[in-house]
Tab-separated table of C-alpha atoms in Angstrom:
chain	number	residue	atom	x	y	z
A	163	MET	CA	12.275	3.887	-28.527
A	164	GLY	CA	10.502	0.585	-27.900
A	165	ILE	CA	7.512	0.045	-25.727
A	166	VAL	CA	8.384	-0.296	-22.050
A	167	ASP	CA	6.779	-3.361	-20.484
A	168	LEU	CA	7.566	-2.533	-16.874
A	169	SER	CA	8.628	0.522	-14.880
A	170	VAL	CA	10.391	-0.336	-11.629
A	171	ILE	CA	10.012	2.562	-9.189
A	172	ILE	CA	12.560	2.569	-6.365
A	173	PRO	CA	12.329	5.164	-3.563
A	174	SER	CA	15.700	5.719	-1.936
A	175	LYS	CA	17.532	7.792	0.624
A	176	ASN	CA	21.229	7.175	1.241
A	177	ASN	CA	20.976	3.668	-0.234
A	178	GLY	CA	23.194	4.118	-3.279
A	179	ARG	CA	25.177	0.889	-2.946
A	180	HIS	CA	22.060	-1.170	-2.292
A	181	ILE	CA	20.172	0.423	-5.191
A	182	THR	CA	22.934	-0.466	-7.639
A	183	ASP	CA	22.801	-4.064	-6.393
A	184	ILE	CA	19.026	-4.087	-6.872
A	185	ILE	CA	19.267	-2.707	-10.395
A	186	LYS	CA	21.929	-5.241	-11.375
A	187	ARG	CA	19.917	-8.160	-9.967
A	188	LEU	CA	16.680	-7.084	-11.606
A	189	SER	CA	18.290	-6.305	-14.965
A	190	ASP	CA	19.709	-9.848	-14.990
A	191	GLU	CA	16.337	-11.265	-13.983
A	192	LEU	CA	14.440	-9.241	-16.612
A	193	LYS	CA	16.676	-9.678	-19.654
A	194	GLU	CA	13.743	-10.710	-21.841
A	195	ILE	CA	11.560	-7.805	-20.696
A	196	GLU	CA	11.723	-4.169	-21.759
A	197	VAL	CA	12.162	-2.502	-18.384
A	198	GLU	CA	13.055	0.932	-17.052
A	199	PHE	CA	14.372	1.822	-13.611
A	200	ILE	CA	13.136	5.015	-11.976
A	201	VAL	CA	14.965	5.815	-8.776
A	202	ILE	CA	13.358	8.532	-6.671
A	203	ASP	CA	16.080	10.042	-4.546
A	204	MET	CA	14.702	11.575	-1.377
A	205	ASN	CA	17.340	14.121	-0.483
A	206	SER	CA	20.250	11.699	-0.065
A	207	THR	CA	23.428	13.054	1.465
A	208	ASP	CA	25.685	10.266	0.222
A	209	SER	CA	26.800	9.440	-3.313
A	210	SER	CA	23.566	7.651	-4.195
A	211	VAL	CA	22.752	9.658	-7.306
A	212	ILE	CA	26.189	9.240	-8.876
A	213	ARG	CA	26.342	5.535	-8.024
A	214	VAL	CA	22.948	4.797	-9.577
A	215	LEU	CA	23.582	6.843	-12.711
A	216	GLU	CA	26.922	5.103	-13.220
A	217	GLU	CA	25.252	1.685	-12.835
A	218	ILE	CA	22.582	2.544	-15.388
A	219	LYS	CA	25.173	3.845	-17.862
A	220	ARG	CA	27.613	0.972	-17.285
A	221	HIS	CA	25.038	-1.653	-18.262
A	222	ASP	CA	23.314	0.460	-20.926
A	223	LEU	CA	19.971	0.299	-19.128
A	224	ARG	CA	16.898	2.423	-19.521
A	225	GLY	CA	16.470	4.512	-16.395
A	226	CYS	CA	16.887	7.746	-14.524
A	227	VAL	CA	17.256	9.294	-11.091
A	228	ILE	CA	14.713	11.890	-10.027
A	229	GLN	CA	15.437	14.002	-6.995
A	230	SER	CA	12.362	14.734	-4.885
A	231	GLY	CA	14.119	16.673	-2.136
A	232	GLY	CA	12.634	16.408	1.331
A	233	SER	CA	9.104	15.577	0.196
A	234	THR	CA	7.049	12.714	1.601
A	235	ILE	CA	7.375	9.133	0.412
A	236	SER	CA	3.873	9.477	-1.070
A	237	SER	CA	4.969	12.432	-3.164
A	238	ALA	CA	8.056	10.530	-4.300
A	239	LEU	CA	5.990	7.533	-5.425
A	240	ASN	CA	3.550	9.782	-7.285
A	241	THR	CA	6.495	11.356	-9.093
A	242	GLY	CA	7.648	7.896	-10.123
A	243	ILE	CA	4.213	7.018	-11.493
A	244	TYR	CA	3.925	10.170	-13.593
A	245	LYS	CA	7.494	10.010	-14.892
A	246	SER	CA	7.269	6.346	-15.873
A	247	ASP	CA	6.594	5.061	-19.387
A	248	GLY	CA	5.864	1.418	-18.674
A	249	LYS	CA	2.640	-0.368	-19.458
A	250	TYR	CA	2.884	-1.701	-15.914
A	251	ILE	CA	4.564	-0.278	-12.840
A	252	THR	CA	5.833	-1.880	-9.665
A	253	PHE	CA	7.495	-0.585	-6.504
A	254	VAL	CA	10.721	-1.995	-5.085
A	255	TYR	CA	11.936	-0.992	-1.623
A	256	PRO	CA	15.559	-1.604	-0.570
A	257	SER	CA	14.343	-2.913	2.787
A	258	ARG	CA	11.878	-5.499	1.455
A	259	GLN	CA	12.490	-7.302	-1.801
A	260	TYR	CA	11.157	-10.406	-3.480
A	261	GLN	CA	12.816	-12.371	-6.255
A	262	ASN	CA	11.840	-13.962	-9.557
A	263	TYR	CA	8.190	-12.951	-9.729
A	264	PHE	CA	8.077	-10.212	-12.385
A	265	ALA	CA	7.842	-12.560	-15.376
A	266	ASP	CA	4.985	-14.522	-13.737
A	267	TYR	CA	3.162	-11.293	-12.932
A	268	LEU	CA	3.487	-9.926	-16.463
A	269	ARG	CA	2.305	-13.231	-17.920
A	270	THR	CA	-0.669	-13.242	-15.528
A	271	ALA	CA	-1.452	-9.616	-16.380
A	272	ASP	CA	-1.403	-10.397	-20.091
A	273	GLU	CA	-3.629	-13.470	-19.723
A	274	HIS	CA	-6.261	-11.572	-17.749
A	275	ALA	CA	-5.844	-8.074	-19.221
A	276	ALA	CA	-5.328	-7.084	-15.608
A	277	ASP	CA	-5.093	-3.619	-14.114
A	278	PHE	CA	-3.873	-4.958	-10.768
A	279	VAL	CA	-1.789	-8.069	-10.100
A	280	PHE	CA	-0.723	-9.477	-6.748
A	281	ALA	CA	0.082	-12.762	-5.027
A	282	LEU	CA	-1.111	-13.890	-1.634
A	283	THR	CA	1.534	-14.197	1.056
A	284	SER	CA	1.871	-16.692	3.880
A	285	GLN	CA	0.280	-14.176	6.259
A	286	THR	CA	-3.050	-14.859	4.587
A	287	GLY	CA	-3.147	-18.203	6.343
A	288	ASN	CA	-5.847	-20.632	5.302
A	289	VAL	CA	-8.192	-18.165	3.629
A	290	GLY	CA	-10.480	-20.091	1.337
A	291	SER	CA	-10.510	-19.357	-2.357
A	292	ALA	CA	-14.159	-18.298	-2.181
A	293	GLY	CA	-13.052	-15.058	-0.591
A	294	ILE	CA	-11.249	-13.547	-3.545
A	295	LYS	CA	-11.098	-16.034	-6.414
A	296	LYS	CA	-12.862	-15.683	-9.724
A	297	THR	CA	-16.587	-15.200	-9.997
A	298	VAL	CA	-18.819	-16.720	-12.658
A	299	SER	CA	-17.749	-13.841	-14.914
A	300	ASP	CA	-14.172	-15.174	-14.725
A	301	ARG	CA	-12.823	-12.253	-12.741
A	302	ILE	CA	-11.966	-11.365	-9.167
A	303	ASP	CA	-14.629	-9.102	-7.735
A	304	PRO	CA	-13.057	-5.874	-6.358
A	305	VAL	CA	-15.879	-5.542	-3.825
A	306	LYS	CA	-15.277	-9.045	-2.480
A	307	LEU	CA	-11.576	-8.308	-2.229
A	308	MET	CA	-12.278	-5.071	-0.342
A	309	GLU	CA	-14.525	-6.950	2.061
A	310	GLN	CA	-11.740	-9.443	2.739
A	311	LEU	CA	-9.268	-6.611	3.304
A	312	ILE	CA	-11.640	-4.818	5.673
A	313	HIS	CA	-11.921	-7.976	7.764
A	314	SER	CA	-8.132	-8.592	7.525
A	315	ARG	CA	-8.783	-12.017	6.042
A	316	VAL	CA	-6.408	-11.594	3.133
A	317	TYR	CA	-2.984	-9.998	2.823
A	318	PHE	CA	-0.663	-9.083	-0.006
A	319	ASP	CA	2.590	-7.162	0.160
A	320	PHE	CA	2.672	-3.766	-1.514
A	321	THR	CA	6.307	-4.332	-2.444
A	322	ALA	CA	5.147	-7.187	-4.691
A	323	VAL	CA	2.240	-5.768	-6.677
A	324	MET	CA	1.951	-4.679	-10.294
A	325	LEU	CA	-0.402	-2.024	-11.643
A	326	LYS	CA	-1.356	-0.890	-15.112
A	327	ARG	CA	-0.138	2.682	-15.370
A	328	GLU	CA	-2.905	3.768	-17.733
A	329	TYR	CA	-5.531	2.595	-15.238
A	330	LEU	CA	-4.029	4.769	-12.493
A	331	LEU	CA	-3.802	7.842	-14.716
A	332	ARG	CA	-7.260	7.425	-16.230
A	333	ASN	CA	-8.880	7.296	-12.796
A	334	HIS	CA	-6.571	9.904	-11.221
A	335	ILE	CA	-5.456	7.436	-8.554
A	336	LYS	CA	-2.463	8.549	-6.542
A	337	PHE	CA	-0.996	8.454	-3.067
A	338	TYR	CA	-2.206	11.099	-0.641
A	339	GLU	CA	0.892	13.287	-0.623
A	340	GLU	CA	0.380	14.709	2.852
A	341	CYS	CA	0.285	11.185	4.298
A	342	SER	CA	3.602	9.607	5.262
A	343	PHE	CA	2.294	7.070	7.788
A	344	GLY	CA	-0.034	4.347	6.513
A	345	TYR	CA	0.054	5.720	2.965
A	346	VAL	CA	-0.205	2.349	1.183
A	347	GLU	CA	-3.581	1.193	2.495
A	348	PRO	CA	-5.682	4.124	1.219
A	349	PHE	CA	-3.927	3.860	-2.150
A	350	ILE	CA	-4.901	0.192	-2.499
A	351	TYR	CA	-8.515	0.861	-1.535
A	352	ASN	CA	-8.702	3.658	-4.098
A	353	VAL	CA	-7.279	1.309	-6.719
A	354	LEU	CA	-10.085	-1.167	-5.981
A	355	LEU	CA	-12.863	1.427	-5.934
A	356	TYR	CA	-12.709	2.047	-9.698
A	357	ASP	CA	-13.575	-1.534	-10.669
A	358	PRO	CA	-10.206	-2.792	-11.911
A	359	GLN	CA	-9.604	-6.067	-13.671
A	360	ILE	CA	-7.748	-8.040	-10.986
A	361	ALA	CA	-5.505	-11.067	-11.257
A	362	CYS	CA	-4.060	-13.110	-8.414
A	363	ALA	CA	-0.822	-14.665	-9.636
A	364	ASP	CA	-0.143	-18.287	-8.760
A	365	THR	CA	3.291	-17.347	-7.480
A	366	LYS	CA	5.071	-18.241	-4.272
A	367	LEU	CA	6.854	-15.104	-3.171
A	368	GLU	CA	10.359	-15.524	-1.811
A	369	ARG	CA	12.146	-12.738	0.030
A	370	CYS	CA	15.594	-11.648	-1.115
A	371	ALA	CA	18.268	-12.150	1.504
A	372	GLU	CA	20.010	-8.884	0.648
A	373	GLY	CA	17.241	-6.571	1.837
A	374	ILE	CA	18.686	-3.920	4.130
A	375	ALA	CA	17.376	-3.292	7.624
A	376	VAL	CA	15.428	-0.064	7.966
A	377	LYS	CA	13.855	1.035	11.189
A	378	ASP	CA	12.243	4.433	11.477
A	379	ASN	CA	9.522	5.046	14.024
A	380	THR	CA	9.922	8.807	14.142
A	381	THR	CA	6.584	9.435	12.458
A	382	GLU	CA	4.497	7.196	14.680
A	383	ASN	CA	3.618	9.551	17.523
A	384	ILE	CA	3.789	12.662	15.346
A	385	ASN	CA	1.950	11.695	12.176
A	386	CYS	CA	-0.043	8.595	13.043
A	387	TYR	CA	-3.300	10.592	12.792
A	388	GLU	CA	-2.523	10.955	9.097
A	389	ARG	CA	-3.592	7.354	8.646
A	390	ILE	CA	-7.050	8.120	10.028
A	391	ASP	CA	-7.409	11.211	7.843
A	392	ALA	CA	-6.386	9.246	4.758
A	393	MET	CA	-8.883	6.458	5.454
A	394	LEU	CA	-11.625	9.019	6.007
A	395	ARG	CA	-10.867	10.348	2.528
A	396	VAL	CA	-11.181	6.809	1.198
A	397	TYR	CA	-14.539	6.528	2.971
A	398	GLU	CA	-15.796	9.675	1.260
A	399	ASN	CA	-14.543	8.392	-2.082
A	400	MET	CA	-16.211	5.052	-1.452
A	401	LYS	CA	-19.564	6.697	-0.794
A	402	LEU	CA	-19.213	8.464	-4.136
A	403	GLN	CA	-17.837	5.622	-6.269
A	404	ARG	CA	-19.860	2.816	-4.667
A	405	LYS	CA	-23.029	4.695	-3.820
A	406	ASP	CA	-25.049	1.751	-5.100
A	407	ASN	CA	-23.464	-0.558	-2.514
A	408	LEU	CA	-24.650	0.535	0.911
A	409	ALA	CA	-23.469	-2.712	2.500
A	410	LEU	CA	-19.856	-1.986	1.553
A	411	THR	CA	-19.856	1.558	2.902
A	412	GLU	CA	-21.548	0.392	6.096
A	413	LEU	CA	-18.915	-2.320	6.515
A	414	PHE	CA	-16.124	0.209	6.007
A	415	GLU	CA	-17.711	2.586	8.508
A	416	GLY	CA	-18.497	-0.071	11.103
A	417	GLN	CA	-15.363	-2.201	10.842
A	418	LYS	CA	-12.501	-0.509	9.031
A	419	LEU	CA	-12.672	3.029	10.413
A	420	PRO	CA	-12.889	2.031	14.094
A	421	SER	CA	-10.129	-0.547	13.612
A	422	VAL	CA	-7.874	2.146	12.135
A	423	VAL	CA	-8.599	4.527	15.014
A	424	MET	CA	-7.898	1.787	17.548
A	425	ALA	CA	-4.645	0.935	15.753
A	426	VAL	CA	-3.600	4.553	16.288
A	427	VAL	CA	-4.643	4.271	19.953
A	428	ASP	CA	-2.353	1.245	20.274
A	429	ILE	CA	0.550	3.220	18.802
A	430	LEU	CA	0.011	6.177	21.108
A	431	LEU	CA	-0.226	3.953	24.176
A	432	LYS	CA	3.005	2.269	23.132
A	433	GLN	CA	4.602	5.705	22.821
A	434	GLY	CA	3.703	6.403	26.457
A	435	PHE	CA	0.670	8.681	26.129
A	436	SER	CA	-1.965	8.255	28.847
A	437	TYR	CA	-5.426	6.961	27.965
A	438	SER	CA	-6.995	10.231	29.158
A	439	THR	CA	-4.739	12.285	26.878
A	440	ILE	CA	-5.511	10.043	23.928
A	441	LYS	CA	-9.267	10.096	24.517
A	442	LYS	CA	-9.198	13.897	24.757
A	443	SER	CA	-7.198	14.199	21.546
A	444	LEU	CA	-9.500	11.814	19.655
A	445	LYS	CA	-12.532	13.792	20.775
A	446	GLN	CA	-10.999	17.130	19.804
A	447	LYS	CA	-10.191	15.842	16.325
A	448	GLY	CA	-13.594	14.217	15.883
A	449	TYR	CA	-12.150	10.709	15.577
A	450	SER	CA	-14.094	9.413	18.576
A	451	ASP	CA	-17.228	9.631	16.396
A	452	TYR	CA	-15.937	6.569	14.551
A	453	LEU	CA	-15.613	4.425	17.657
A	454	ARG	CA	-19.281	3.535	17.871
A	455	PRO	CA	-19.934	-0.159	17.086
A	456	THR	CA	-22.566	-0.953	14.488
A	457	GLY	CA	-24.219	-4.083	13.185
A	458	ARG	CA	-21.217	-4.441	10.834
A	459	THR	CA	-18.637	-4.430	13.641
A	460	SER	CA	-17.020	-7.756	14.457
A	461	SER	CA	-17.442	-9.148	17.968
A	462	GLU	CA	-13.727	-8.843	18.696
A	463	LEU	CA	-13.572	-5.209	17.626
A	464	ARG	CA	-16.823	-4.466	19.443
A	465	ARG	CA	-15.274	-5.787	22.650
A	466	LYS	CA	-12.233	-3.550	22.198
A	467	LEU	CA	-14.388	-0.499	21.526
A	468	LEU	CA	-16.527	-1.045	24.603
A	469	GLN	CA	-13.485	-1.677	26.770
A	470	TRP	CA	-11.843	1.517	25.514
A	471	LYS	CA	-15.009	3.500	26.128
A	472	PHE	CA	-15.954	2.255	29.573
A	473	MET	CA	-12.714	0.868	31.061
A	474	PRO	CA	-9.817	2.469	29.184
A	475	TRP	CA	-7.423	1.893	32.080
A	476	THR	CA	-7.746	-1.870	31.487
A	477	TYR	CA	-7.197	-1.630	27.728
A	478	LYS	CA	-3.898	-2.959	26.424
């Protein structure tokens, strides 16, 4: 068997027809690349598995379907990582797809011997190149990128990233399997904590028109605290892996953690919970300890924290 350049990991539940369309489109797009398709079926009740297997066999493609039962999306993605054989891996979601970027990413990865490749999206706005572009050592500084992410000054879409599989396995980087809400963000931070070689592809991402609509808010008021727990684990990992960079850990503690807690507050308010119920719950779980502004807290976030503390009935 030849070396696999790219493993495309596709989580799916009852999306058989759409997955076959995705595989056909990508196989046409990647004819010059040795690629494998790993579909993680999450307890589908339709004919997804049969459809996908028939598509793979019909076009003589490298690929498989792995059934992960009723496990979390994080567990499914971890399964895809460990079952893959590609030098690089990427994640494709039926609901959010981009087109014609894989070849550019692989070329960029090869030029920079990159562990992590992404492209900035339009949501980044007018962020200056000084924020994340190359340093004098001809590389993107992971710390600088983390700082930009903490301040929400830069954005890239997880459904259009590429990662070196060996880098993930060597550093034991995986998704937190108990986290099904906000599972991507802690994964990305953990990727950056181990000093990867990063490349920002000069690629304009274009969405595919055939992405299917998926709307599922069932986890928001039940599992939204998982996001806080996951980011607290990142914080502990950061203190261990970046113990020589007190400024970074202070920034994460003073800016990122309170912003995550307040994001959960926003969700709970939207779900109809009263401010008194939310404040009581945050205190019981110990999350209110992370709502104290520090010298690293932005003025906007500081205002929100003070308003929530002293006049929660006016907070919206």
